Amino acid sequence: MNKLTRLILKSYLGPFLLTFAIAMIFLIMQFLWKYVDDLMGKGLEWYVIAELLFYASANLVPMALPLAILLSSIMLFGNLGESSELTAMKSSGLSLLRIMRPLTIFIFLLSFAAFLFANYLWPVANMKFRSLIFDIQQQKPSLSLNEKSFYNDIPGYSIRIMEKNKKGDEFKDVLIFDHSEGNVVYKRDIWAEGGSIEQINGGKAMIFHLTNGKIYQEVQPRMVKGGVYPYQKIYFKRANLNFDLSAFQLQRTNVDVYNTHYEMLNMEQLATQEDSLKVEMRRKKEELARNIERRYLLFRKAGSAQDPEIVATGSIIPVLKPNSVDTNLLAATPSKPILQSFEARSREDKKRIVDGALNMARGNVDYLIGRRDEFNGRDEFIQRHRLEWHRKLTLSVACIILFFIGAPLGAIIRKGGLGAPIVASTLLFILYYIISITGEKMAKSGVIDPFWGMWISSIILFPVGFFLTYKSNRDSTLFDLDFYLRILGLKRLKKPKFAANENSSTLQ
């Protein structure tokens, strides 16, 4: 490795890691803002939140990595151009492509690693993230008793307190309505002057210690209005009430429940499952065709074009080939013309037959509409598998294309730091993101093929990268303001220079 290669790689890795970390931080903050309602008030342990953020960060890499490559490329070559290092390299006979060669090899290796990540690690992280966030969303908020309000999150109980101490574990004027199913009495209301709570078994259970209170309870349910049933009123100085708090603990579900979802599969698994879905859909369509053939089609025997029905209507119903249908259906065809048999019936029979036929037709239409919607849903599900299959590849290609946009763009604008590079990279990445999201949504809705939906951003941006690389390699004046001013016959406005003694002369 020569000195130029070490210089380029060393100058690139710093901005790349910095921009990648900044992008990840901003995306994680966006994630927290999105799920803040699901996380707050649940009493989650720090390691649970850390695990959730770890899996979420793995899902954010496909957004942060292309942005970091684009921004760091613009920063590096902008700094080299601004400090005239790029000019010195070119004056020594090195082209831009030769200067970019070490980074090109690095970006290709990084893109291959991104493909391995998207194909193998991303599905696993996505599966664990979906499982954990679902468990957190299903968990009830932590126990929190507020003054002068009823707390109803404990199943079967409604608790109201009037006052509590600063620690929140001692209360005054406690009222509890007990409607739990395990209660031996039908209904029980408890009032106490004071009380305190104590959690046991690692927070899975709670004891409510009550002092100086009363218990009002009905022993049996009221079966008949106006009947007389037992009623009890109990006074106590001390009483303990046990509560089950297992619903407030995080219950971890088995992640294998999600392992067949298309977002949790690699490319090989997606291809296998897509083939299985296509075979199943083909079988369903063949089954529907046979069902329609058996139940809804009327077949006319061959050679019956002179039947009185055809002569009367003046039209011939299309006849299927005898070998293409069931011969039993042909044998069961009535020998007497249908219209002649219908005309011979009474008016009431005709009305009954017509109403029955209309109801049958409406039922058949509803049935076919339902099957059509089923096939549309199955086809959309297959398209989602194709989308995910292409998604595994688009990340790697996007990294390469954005590098070949950022590197020549930085060499052209020749501005380093975090000013112009951030503006340029942000605008380009927003364009890339909008095109990608638009194509993906169009593919999901069935407007375009999944291939075009996932690759449309790369197809559009590839010519941009090729054009910028070509222009920069030939030292084009694409973004040289003086060049365009000379074409228009204008002069660039410059800040006027004043003599150093002009201001001091007024003091004499």
Short mmCIF file of C-alpha atoms in Angstrom, two decimals:
data_model
loop_
_atom_site.label_atom_id
_atom_site.label_comp_id
_atom_site.label_asym_id
_atom_site.label_seq_id
_atom_site.Cartn_x
_atom_site.Cartn_y
_atom_site.Cartn_z
CA MET A 1 0.00 0.00 0.00
CA ASN A 2 1.61 3.27 -1.14
CA LYS A 3 1.42 6.60 0.65
CA LEU A 4 -1.35 7.94 -1.60
CA THR A 5 -3.59 4.97 -0.83
CA ARG A 6 -2.97 5.34 2.91
CA LEU A 7 -3.65 9.08 2.71
CA ILE A 8 -6.93 8.65 0.84
CA LEU A 9 -8.21 5.85 3.08
CA LYS A 10 -7.15 7.59 6.29
CA SER A 11 -8.76 10.85 5.18
CA TYR A 12 -11.98 9.04 4.25
CA LEU A 13 -12.49 6.74 7.25
CA GLY A 14 -12.72 9.58 9.76
CA PRO A 15 -15.54 11.51 8.03
CA PHE A 16 -17.27 8.25 7.10
CA LEU A 17 -17.42 6.96 10.68
CA LEU A 18 -18.42 10.39 11.97
CA THR A 19 -21.24 10.89 9.48
CA PHE A 20 -22.45 7.31 9.94
CA ALA A 21 -22.60 7.80 13.72
CA ILE A 22 -24.41 11.13 13.37
CA ALA A 23 -26.92 9.64 10.93
CA MET A 24 -27.56 6.70 13.27
CA ILE A 25 -28.09 9.04 16.23
CA PHE A 26 -30.64 11.13 14.33
CA LEU A 27 -32.47 8.04 13.07
CA ILE A 28 -32.55 6.50 16.57
CA MET A 29 -33.97 9.77 17.92
CA GLN A 30 -36.65 9.59 15.24
CA PHE A 31 -37.36 6.00 16.26
CA LEU A 32 -37.71 6.98 19.93
CA TRP A 33 -40.05 9.81 19.01
CA LYS A 34 -42.19 7.38 17.00
CA TYR A 35 -42.47 4.76 19.78
CA VAL A 36 -42.32 7.06 22.83
CA ASP A 37 -45.96 6.33 23.71
CA ASP A 38 -45.26 2.58 23.74
CA LEU A 39 -42.15 2.90 25.93
CA MET A 40 -43.15 5.49 28.52
CA GLY A 41 -44.74 4.39 31.77
CA LYS A 42 -44.02 0.67 31.29
CA GLY A 43 -41.29 0.38 33.95
CA LEU A 44 -38.91 -1.26 31.47
CA GLU A 45 -35.44 -2.27 32.60
CA TRP A 46 -32.48 -0.50 31.02
CA TYR A 47 -31.24 -3.66 29.34
CA VAL A 48 -34.62 -4.17 27.64
CA ILE A 49 -34.46 -0.67 26.18
CA ALA A 50 -30.81 -1.22 25.18
CA GLU A 51 -31.77 -4.47 23.42
CA LEU A 52 -34.61 -2.72 21.61
CA LEU A 53 -32.33 0.11 20.45
CA PHE A 54 -29.74 -2.42 19.28
CA TYR A 55 -32.23 -4.24 17.08
CA ALA A 56 -33.73 -0.94 15.91
CA SER A 57 -30.29 0.40 14.95
CA ALA A 58 -29.74 -2.69 12.80
CA ASN A 59 -32.94 -1.81 10.93
CA LEU A 60 -31.72 1.77 10.46
CA VAL A 61 -28.42 0.82 8.81
CA PRO A 62 -29.96 0.74 5.27
CA MET A 63 -30.84 4.41 5.74
CA ALA A 64 -27.66 5.60 7.45
CA LEU A 65 -25.06 3.76 5.34
CA PRO A 66 -25.83 5.30 1.90
CA LEU A 67 -26.12 8.75 3.48
CA ALA A 68 -22.76 8.37 5.25
CA ILE A 69 -21.04 7.21 2.05
CA LEU A 70 -22.47 10.12 0.07
CA LEU A 71 -21.65 12.80 2.65
CA SER A 72 -18.15 11.55 3.50
CA SER A 73 -17.26 11.29 -0.21
CA ILE A 74 -18.28 14.89 -0.83
CA MET A 75 -16.40 16.03 2.29
CA LEU A 76 -13.17 14.21 1.39
CA PHE A 77 -12.85 15.33 -2.22
CA GLY A 78 -14.16 18.77 -1.33
CA ASN A 79 -11.38 19.13 1.24
CA LEU A 80 -8.78 17.87 -1.25
CA GLY A 81 -10.01 20.33 -3.85
CA GLU A 82 -10.22 23.26 -1.45
CA SER A 83 -6.67 22.69 -0.15
CA SER A 84 -5.33 22.27 -3.74
CA GLU A 85 -4.18 18.73 -2.91
CA LEU A 86 -6.39 17.37 -5.66
CA THR A 87 -4.83 19.82 -8.12
CA ALA A 88 -1.34 18.72 -7.07
CA MET A 89 -2.24 15.07 -7.59
CA LYS A 90 -3.65 15.78 -11.04
CA SER A 91 -0.63 17.87 -11.99
CA SER A 92 1.58 14.88 -11.20
CA GLY A 93 -0.24 12.88 -13.86
CA LEU A 94 -2.92 11.16 -11.74
CA SER A 95 -6.48 11.17 -13.01
CA LEU A 96 -9.49 11.40 -10.74
CA LEU A 97 -10.31 7.73 -11.32
CA ARG A 98 -6.78 6.79 -10.22
CA ILE A 99 -7.16 8.92 -7.10
CA MET A 100 -10.55 7.29 -6.41
CA ARG A 101 -9.22 3.75 -6.92
CA PRO A 102 -8.45 2.96 -3.23
CA LEU A 103 -11.87 4.22 -2.16
CA THR A 104 -13.54 2.40 -5.05
CA ILE A 105 -12.11 -0.90 -3.83
CA PHE A 106 -13.11 -0.04 -0.26
CA ILE A 107 -16.67 0.89 -1.29
CA PHE A 108 -17.07 -2.34 -3.28
CA LEU A 109 -15.94 -4.35 -0.25
CA LEU A 110 -18.25 -2.32 1.97
CA SER A 111 -21.13 -2.90 -0.46
CA PHE A 112 -20.50 -6.64 -0.39
CA ALA A 113 -20.55 -6.52 3.42
CA ALA A 114 -23.79 -4.52 3.20
CA PHE A 115 -25.28 -7.27 1.01
CA LEU A 116 -24.31 -9.94 3.56
CA PHE A 117 -25.80 -7.79 6.30
CA ALA A 118 -29.05 -7.21 4.40
CA ASN A 119 -29.40 -10.88 3.45
CA TYR A 120 -28.49 -12.59 6.72
CA LEU A 121 -28.31 -10.19 9.70
CA TRP A 122 -31.06 -7.74 8.82
CA PRO A 123 -33.87 -10.38 8.74
CA VAL A 124 -32.82 -11.75 12.15
CA ALA A 125 -32.60 -8.27 13.70
CA ASN A 126 -35.95 -7.37 12.15
CA MET A 127 -37.56 -10.51 13.56
CA LYS A 128 -36.25 -9.88 17.08
CA PHE A 129 -37.20 -6.20 16.90
CA ARG A 130 -40.78 -6.95 15.80
CA SER A 131 -41.14 -9.54 18.56
CA LEU A 132 -39.76 -7.27 21.29
CA ILE A 133 -41.70 -4.15 20.30
CA PHE A 134 -44.91 -6.22 20.14
CA ASP A 135 -44.28 -7.55 23.66
CA ILE A 136 -43.65 -4.03 24.93
CA GLN A 137 -46.81 -2.73 23.27
CA GLN A 138 -48.86 -5.52 24.87
CA GLN A 139 -47.43 -4.84 28.34
CA LYS A 140 -49.61 -2.77 30.64
CA PRO A 141 -48.31 0.50 32.11
CA SER A 142 -46.61 0.26 35.48
CA LEU A 143 -48.75 0.62 38.58
CA SER A 144 -49.37 4.31 39.28
CA LEU A 145 -52.08 5.43 41.70
CA ASN A 146 -52.97 9.10 41.32
CA GLU A 147 -54.90 11.21 43.80
CA LYS A 148 -58.66 11.70 43.32
CA SER A 149 -58.86 9.44 40.27
CA PHE A 150 -59.83 5.81 39.67
CA TYR A 151 -57.16 3.31 38.60
CA ASN A 152 -58.64 0.49 36.49
CA ASP A 153 -55.60 -1.28 34.97
CA ILE A 154 -55.69 -4.15 37.49
CA PRO A 155 -58.24 -6.64 36.08
CA GLY A 156 -61.38 -6.85 38.23
CA TYR A 157 -60.51 -3.89 40.48
CA SER A 158 -61.08 -0.16 40.53
CA ILE A 159 -59.02 1.80 43.08
CA ARG A 160 -59.36 5.42 44.19
CA ILE A 161 -57.17 7.29 46.69
CA MET A 162 -57.60 10.84 47.95
CA GLU A 163 -54.07 11.55 49.23
CA LYS A 164 -50.61 9.94 49.10
CA ASN A 165 -47.19 10.69 50.54
CA LYS A 166 -44.16 11.87 48.56
CA LYS A 167 -42.83 8.33 48.09
CA GLY A 168 -46.20 7.20 46.74
CA ASP A 169 -46.48 4.09 48.95
CA GLU A 170 -48.85 5.35 51.70
CA PHE A 171 -52.38 6.61 51.09
CA LYS A 172 -55.40 8.11 52.82
CA ASP A 173 -59.11 7.59 52.17
CA VAL A 174 -58.85 4.45 50.01
CA LEU A 175 -61.84 3.10 48.06
CA ILE A 176 -61.66 -0.25 46.22
CA PHE A 177 -64.38 -1.81 44.05
CA ASP A 178 -63.80 -5.56 43.75
CA HIS A 179 -65.45 -7.26 40.74
CA SER A 180 -62.85 -9.98 40.20
CA GLU A 181 -64.03 -13.36 38.91
CA GLY A 182 -62.23 -15.30 41.64
CA ASN A 183 -64.13 -13.51 44.39
CA VAL A 184 -66.31 -15.85 46.47
CA VAL A 185 -68.94 -13.12 46.84
CA TYR A 186 -70.77 -11.44 44.01
CA LYS A 187 -69.76 -7.87 44.74
CA ARG A 188 -67.46 -6.24 47.28
CA ASP A 189 -66.67 -2.61 48.06
CA ILE A 190 -63.85 -1.74 50.44
CA TRP A 191 -63.19 1.59 52.17
CA ALA A 192 -60.30 2.34 54.51
CA GLU A 193 -58.92 5.40 56.27
CA GLY A 194 -55.37 4.58 55.23
CA GLY A 195 -53.27 2.06 53.39
CA SER A 196 -49.88 1.16 52.00
CA ILE A 197 -48.60 -1.12 49.24
CA GLU A 198 -45.83 -3.71 49.25
CA GLN A 199 -44.60 -5.50 46.14
CA ILE A 200 -43.40 -9.10 46.50
CA ASN A 201 -42.00 -11.87 44.27
CA GLY A 202 -39.95 -9.46 42.24
CA GLY A 203 -42.91 -7.22 41.45
CA LYS A 204 -45.17 -10.05 40.27
CA ALA A 205 -47.58 -9.56 43.19
CA MET A 206 -48.65 -6.75 45.52
CA ILE A 207 -50.12 -6.61 49.02
CA PHE A 208 -52.38 -3.68 49.87
CA HIS A 209 -52.27 -3.13 53.67
CA LEU A 210 -55.48 -1.38 54.77
CA THR A 211 -56.27 0.14 58.19
CA ASN A 212 -59.55 1.16 59.88
CA GLY A 213 -62.07 0.39 57.19
CA LYS A 214 -65.29 -1.29 56.14
CA ILE A 215 -66.21 -4.00 53.64
CA TYR A 216 -69.63 -4.03 51.97
CA GLN A 217 -70.40 -7.22 50.07
CA GLU A 218 -73.27 -9.19 48.54
CA VAL A 219 -73.01 -12.93 49.04
CA GLN A 220 -75.17 -13.97 46.06
CA PRO A 221 -76.08 -12.35 42.74
CA ARG A 222 -79.48 -10.73 42.42
CA MET A 223 -81.48 -13.28 40.46
CA VAL A 224 -84.96 -11.77 40.83
CA LYS A 225 -85.79 -8.10 41.04
CA GLY A 226 -87.16 -7.22 44.47
CA GLY A 227 -85.87 -10.42 46.10
CA VAL A 228 -84.17 -10.53 49.50
CA TYR A 229 -80.56 -11.76 49.52
CA PRO A 230 -77.77 -11.91 52.11
CA TYR A 231 -75.73 -8.74 52.63
CA GLN A 232 -72.66 -8.26 54.82
CA LYS A 233 -70.97 -5.26 56.38
CA ILE A 234 -67.59 -5.96 57.98
CA TYR A 235 -65.50 -3.59 60.11
CA PHE A 236 -61.75 -4.10 60.36
CA LYS A 237 -58.71 -2.45 61.91
CA ARG A 238 -56.20 -4.15 59.64
CA ALA A 239 -56.72 -6.07 56.41
CA ASN A 240 -54.53 -7.25 53.55
CA LEU A 241 -55.62 -7.46 49.93
CA ASN A 242 -53.48 -9.38 47.42
CA PHE A 243 -53.15 -8.36 43.76
CA ASP A 244 -51.63 -10.28 40.87
CA LEU A 245 -49.27 -8.01 38.90
CA SER A 246 -48.00 -10.57 36.40
CA ALA A 247 -49.73 -8.64 33.61
CA PHE A 248 -47.41 -5.71 34.35
CA GLN A 249 -44.30 -7.81 33.67
CA LEU A 250 -42.78 -8.04 30.20
CA GLN A 251 -43.88 -11.36 28.70
CA ARG A 252 -41.44 -12.44 25.98
CA THR A 253 -43.04 -14.35 23.12
CA ASN A 254 -41.31 -16.91 20.95
CA VAL A 255 -39.59 -15.20 18.01
CA ASP A 256 -40.25 -18.26 15.84
CA VAL A 257 -43.80 -16.97 15.39
CA TYR A 258 -42.42 -14.38 12.96
CA ASN A 259 -39.83 -16.50 11.16
CA THR A 260 -42.06 -17.14 8.11
CA HIS A 261 -42.85 -13.47 7.46
CA TYR A 262 -41.31 -12.17 4.25
CA GLU A 263 -39.37 -9.42 6.05
CA MET A 264 -37.59 -12.06 8.17
CA LEU A 265 -36.33 -14.23 5.29
CA ASN A 266 -33.13 -14.22 3.25
CA MET A 267 -33.04 -14.38 -0.55
CA GLU A 268 -32.99 -18.17 -0.76
CA GLN A 269 -35.90 -18.50 1.66
CA LEU A 270 -37.84 -15.78 -0.16
CA ALA A 271 -37.41 -17.55 -3.51
CA THR A 272 -38.53 -20.88 -2.02
CA GLN A 273 -41.57 -19.38 -0.32
CA GLU A 274 -42.50 -17.41 -3.44
CA ASP A 275 -42.47 -20.62 -5.52
CA SER A 276 -44.66 -22.34 -2.93
CA LEU A 277 -47.13 -19.45 -2.97
CA LYS A 278 -47.29 -19.52 -6.78
CA VAL A 279 -47.95 -23.28 -6.79
CA GLU A 280 -50.69 -22.83 -4.18
CA MET A 281 -52.27 -19.99 -6.15
CA ARG A 282 -52.19 -22.04 -9.37
CA ARG A 283 -53.89 -24.92 -7.55
CA LYS A 284 -56.58 -22.57 -6.20
CA LYS A 285 -57.28 -21.19 -9.68
CA GLU A 286 -57.57 -24.67 -11.18
CA GLU A 287 -59.91 -25.67 -8.37
CA LEU A 288 -62.06 -22.59 -9.04
CA ALA A 289 -62.18 -23.38 -12.76
CA ARG A 290 -63.36 -26.94 -12.07
CA ASN A 291 -65.91 -25.65 -9.59
CA ILE A 292 -67.31 -23.17 -12.12
CA GLU A 293 -67.39 -25.88 -14.78
CA ARG A 294 -69.37 -28.21 -12.52
CA ARG A 295 -71.81 -25.75 -10.99
CA TYR A 296 -72.38 -22.79 -13.28
CA LEU A 297 -71.93 -23.81 -16.94
CA LEU A 298 -74.69 -25.26 -19.16
CA PHE A 299 -73.37 -27.32 -22.06
CA ARG A 300 -75.33 -27.98 -25.24
CA LYS A 301 -74.96 -31.28 -27.03
CA ALA A 302 -73.09 -31.14 -30.31
CA GLY A 303 -75.27 -31.02 -33.43
CA SER A 304 -78.18 -29.25 -31.71
CA ALA A 305 -78.07 -26.08 -33.80
CA GLN A 306 -81.60 -26.84 -35.14
CA ASP A 307 -83.22 -26.98 -31.71
CA PRO A 308 -86.44 -24.95 -31.42
CA GLU A 309 -84.78 -22.76 -28.78
CA ILE A 310 -82.01 -21.69 -31.16
CA VAL A 311 -84.45 -21.17 -34.00
CA ALA A 312 -86.64 -18.98 -31.77
CA THR A 313 -83.79 -16.84 -30.37
CA GLY A 314 -81.76 -16.66 -33.56
CA SER A 315 -78.45 -17.19 -31.72
CA ILE A 316 -76.25 -20.15 -30.97
CA ILE A 317 -74.67 -20.53 -27.54
CA PRO A 318 -70.96 -21.41 -27.87
CA VAL A 319 -70.37 -25.13 -27.50
CA LEU A 320 -67.27 -26.58 -25.83
CA LYS A 321 -65.54 -29.56 -27.37
CA PRO A 322 -66.93 -32.86 -26.02
CA ASN A 323 -63.46 -33.98 -24.90
CA SER A 324 -62.95 -30.83 -22.80
CA VAL A 325 -65.92 -31.35 -20.45
CA ASP A 326 -67.34 -34.09 -18.34
CA THR A 327 -69.41 -36.48 -20.47
CA ASN A 328 -71.74 -37.03 -17.52
CA LEU A 329 -72.74 -33.38 -17.77
CA LEU A 330 -73.58 -33.83 -21.43
CA ALA A 331 -75.62 -36.92 -20.70
CA ALA A 332 -77.53 -35.04 -18.02
CA THR A 333 -78.54 -32.26 -20.41
CA PRO A 334 -82.35 -32.23 -20.70
CA SER A 335 -83.66 -33.40 -24.06
CA LYS A 336 -86.59 -30.96 -23.92
CA PRO A 337 -85.64 -27.36 -24.83
CA ILE A 338 -85.33 -25.16 -21.76
CA LEU A 339 -87.35 -22.22 -23.09
CA GLN A 340 -90.18 -24.49 -24.23
CA SER A 341 -90.31 -26.12 -20.82
CA PHE A 342 -90.30 -22.70 -19.12
CA GLU A 343 -93.15 -21.31 -21.24
CA ALA A 344 -95.32 -24.28 -20.39
CA ARG A 345 -95.28 -23.44 -16.67
CA SER A 346 -97.77 -21.29 -14.75
CA ARG A 347 -97.18 -17.62 -13.93
CA GLU A 348 -96.44 -18.35 -10.29
CA ASP A 349 -93.90 -21.02 -11.25
CA LYS A 350 -92.27 -18.64 -13.71
CA LYS A 351 -91.95 -15.95 -11.02
CA ARG A 352 -90.54 -18.46 -8.56
CA ILE A 353 -88.04 -19.77 -11.13
CA VAL A 354 -86.94 -16.26 -12.14
CA ASP A 355 -86.52 -15.15 -8.51
CA GLY A 356 -84.54 -18.28 -7.73
CA ALA A 357 -82.35 -17.76 -10.78
CA LEU A 358 -81.71 -14.11 -9.82
CA ASN A 359 -80.81 -15.07 -6.26
CA MET A 360 -78.52 -17.79 -7.55
CA ALA A 361 -76.90 -15.35 -9.99
CA ARG A 362 -76.35 -12.77 -7.24
CA GLY A 363 -74.86 -15.45 -5.00
CA ASN A 364 -72.59 -16.61 -7.79
CA VAL A 365 -71.44 -13.04 -8.44
CA ASP A 366 -70.67 -12.51 -4.75
CA TYR A 367 -68.80 -15.80 -4.66
CA LEU A 368 -66.71 -14.91 -7.70
CA ILE A 369 -66.00 -11.42 -6.35
CA GLY A 370 -64.80 -12.99 -3.11
CA ARG A 371 -62.51 -15.37 -4.96
CA ARG A 372 -61.23 -12.50 -7.10
CA ASP A 373 -60.35 -10.52 -3.97
CA GLU A 374 -58.68 -13.62 -2.54
CA PHE A 375 -56.51 -14.02 -5.64
CA ASN A 376 -55.65 -10.32 -5.61
CA GLY A 377 -54.56 -10.64 -1.99
CA ARG A 378 -52.47 -13.71 -2.76
CA ASP A 379 -50.88 -11.96 -5.73
CA GLU A 380 -50.08 -8.91 -3.59
CA PHE A 381 -48.51 -11.20 -0.98
CA ILE A 382 -46.32 -12.74 -3.69
CA GLN A 383 -45.31 -9.27 -4.87
CA ARG A 384 -44.20 -8.41 -1.32
CA HIS A 385 -41.82 -11.39 -1.44
CA ARG A 386 -40.38 -10.15 -4.72
CA LEU A 387 -39.96 -6.67 -3.26
CA GLU A 388 -38.00 -8.01 -0.29
CA TRP A 389 -35.86 -10.16 -2.59
CA HIS A 390 -34.80 -7.12 -4.61
CA ARG A 391 -34.36 -5.03 -1.45
CA LYS A 392 -31.43 -7.23 -0.40
CA LEU A 393 -29.53 -6.10 -3.52
CA THR A 394 -30.56 -2.45 -3.80
CA LEU A 395 -28.68 -1.43 -0.64
CA SER A 396 -25.32 -2.52 -2.04
CA VAL A 397 -25.92 -0.96 -5.44
CA ALA A 398 -27.11 2.29 -3.84
CA CYS A 399 -23.87 2.55 -1.84
CA ILE A 400 -21.80 2.24 -5.03
CA ILE A 401 -23.90 4.71 -7.04
CA LEU A 402 -23.97 7.33 -4.28
CA PHE A 403 -20.19 7.07 -3.94
CA PHE A 404 -19.74 7.76 -7.65
CA ILE A 405 -22.04 10.75 -7.21
CA GLY A 406 -20.44 12.13 -4.04
CA ALA A 407 -16.76 11.77 -4.95
CA PRO A 408 -16.82 13.65 -8.30
CA LEU A 409 -19.32 16.16 -6.92
CA GLY A 410 -16.92 17.01 -4.09
CA ALA A 411 -14.07 17.34 -6.57
CA ILE A 412 -16.17 19.72 -8.68
CA ILE A 413 -17.53 22.01 -5.94
CA ARG A 414 -14.18 21.98 -4.05
CA LYS A 415 -15.72 22.88 -0.72
CA GLY A 416 -14.82 20.95 2.41
CA GLY A 417 -16.10 21.08 5.97
CA LEU A 418 -19.72 20.55 6.93
CA GLY A 419 -21.36 23.40 5.03
CA ALA A 420 -21.72 22.84 1.31
CA PRO A 421 -21.19 19.04 1.55
CA ILE A 422 -24.10 18.65 3.97
CA VAL A 423 -26.40 20.75 1.79
CA ALA A 424 -25.47 18.87 -1.39
CA SER A 425 -25.62 15.41 0.19
CA THR A 426 -28.92 16.14 1.94
CA LEU A 427 -30.59 17.26 -1.28
CA LEU A 428 -29.27 14.26 -3.21
CA PHE A 429 -30.24 11.80 -0.49
CA ILE A 430 -33.73 13.27 -0.22
CA LEU A 431 -34.08 12.84 -3.99
CA TYR A 432 -32.87 9.25 -3.74
CA TYR A 433 -35.20 8.52 -0.80
CA ILE A 434 -38.27 10.06 -2.45
CA ILE A 435 -37.71 8.10 -5.66
CA SER A 436 -37.15 4.87 -3.69
CA ILE A 437 -40.26 5.29 -1.53
CA THR A 438 -42.41 6.27 -4.52
CA GLY A 439 -41.27 3.27 -6.53
CA GLU A 440 -41.78 0.90 -3.61
CA LYS A 441 -45.31 2.16 -2.93
CA MET A 442 -46.22 1.91 -6.61
CA ALA A 443 -44.94 -1.67 -6.65
CA LYS A 444 -46.89 -2.54 -3.50
CA SER A 445 -50.09 -1.17 -5.01
CA GLY A 446 -49.52 -3.18 -8.19
CA VAL A 447 -49.02 -0.17 -10.47
CA ILE A 448 -45.57 -1.31 -11.61
CA ASP A 449 -43.56 -4.50 -11.39
CA PRO A 450 -41.58 -5.03 -8.15
CA PHE A 451 -38.34 -5.04 -10.14
CA TRP A 452 -38.92 -1.50 -11.42
CA GLY A 453 -40.29 -0.35 -8.09
CA MET A 454 -37.14 -1.31 -6.19
CA TRP A 455 -34.58 -0.41 -8.87
CA ILE A 456 -36.05 2.83 -10.21
CA SER A 457 -33.93 5.02 -7.91
CA SER A 458 -30.73 3.24 -8.96
CA ILE A 459 -31.72 3.41 -12.64
CA ILE A 460 -32.32 7.17 -12.39
CA LEU A 461 -29.23 8.01 -10.32
CA PHE A 462 -26.78 5.80 -12.22
CA PRO A 463 -26.59 8.18 -15.23
CA VAL A 464 -26.12 11.08 -12.79
CA GLY A 465 -23.12 9.36 -11.19
CA PHE A 466 -21.67 8.44 -14.58
CA PHE A 467 -22.10 12.00 -15.86
CA LEU A 468 -20.50 13.61 -12.78
CA THR A 469 -17.59 11.15 -12.80
CA TYR A 470 -16.99 11.77 -16.50
CA LYS A 471 -17.13 15.56 -16.13
CA SER A 472 -14.92 15.61 -13.05
CA ASN A 473 -12.36 13.30 -14.61
CA ARG A 474 -12.06 15.74 -17.54
CA ASP A 475 -11.81 18.79 -15.21
CA SER A 476 -15.11 20.16 -16.45
CA THR A 477 -16.23 23.68 -15.48
CA LEU A 478 -19.68 22.38 -14.65
CA PHE A 479 -19.99 24.30 -11.36
CA ASP A 480 -17.50 27.09 -12.09
CA LEU A 481 -19.41 30.35 -11.64
CA ASP A 482 -16.78 32.43 -13.44
CA PHE A 483 -17.18 30.23 -16.53
CA TYR A 484 -20.91 31.00 -16.80
CA LEU A 485 -20.33 34.69 -16.07
CA ARG A 486 -17.81 34.88 -18.90
CA ILE A 487 -20.34 33.28 -21.25
CA LEU A 488 -22.95 35.87 -20.26
CA GLY A 489 -20.42 38.71 -20.53
CA LEU A 490 -20.71 39.57 -16.83
CA LYS A 491 -18.14 40.18 -14.17
CA ARG A 492 -18.18 38.59 -10.75
CA LEU A 493 -18.85 40.99 -7.93
CA LYS A 494 -15.89 41.25 -5.61
CA LYS A 495 -15.65 42.85 -2.22
CA PRO A 496 -13.87 46.25 -2.56
CA LYS A 497 -10.49 46.60 -0.91
CA PHE A 498 -9.65 49.73 1.04
CA ALA A 499 -6.27 51.13 1.92
CA ALA A 500 -5.15 50.56 5.43
CA ASN A 501 -4.78 54.30 6.11
CA GLU A 502 -8.21 55.40 4.84
CA ASN A 503 -9.90 55.02 8.19
CA SER A 504 -6.99 56.46 10.12
CA SER A 505 -6.87 59.61 7.97
CA THR A 506 -10.12 60.90 9.42
CA LEU A 507 -8.58 61.05 12.88
CA GLN A 508 -5.88 63.54 11.92
#
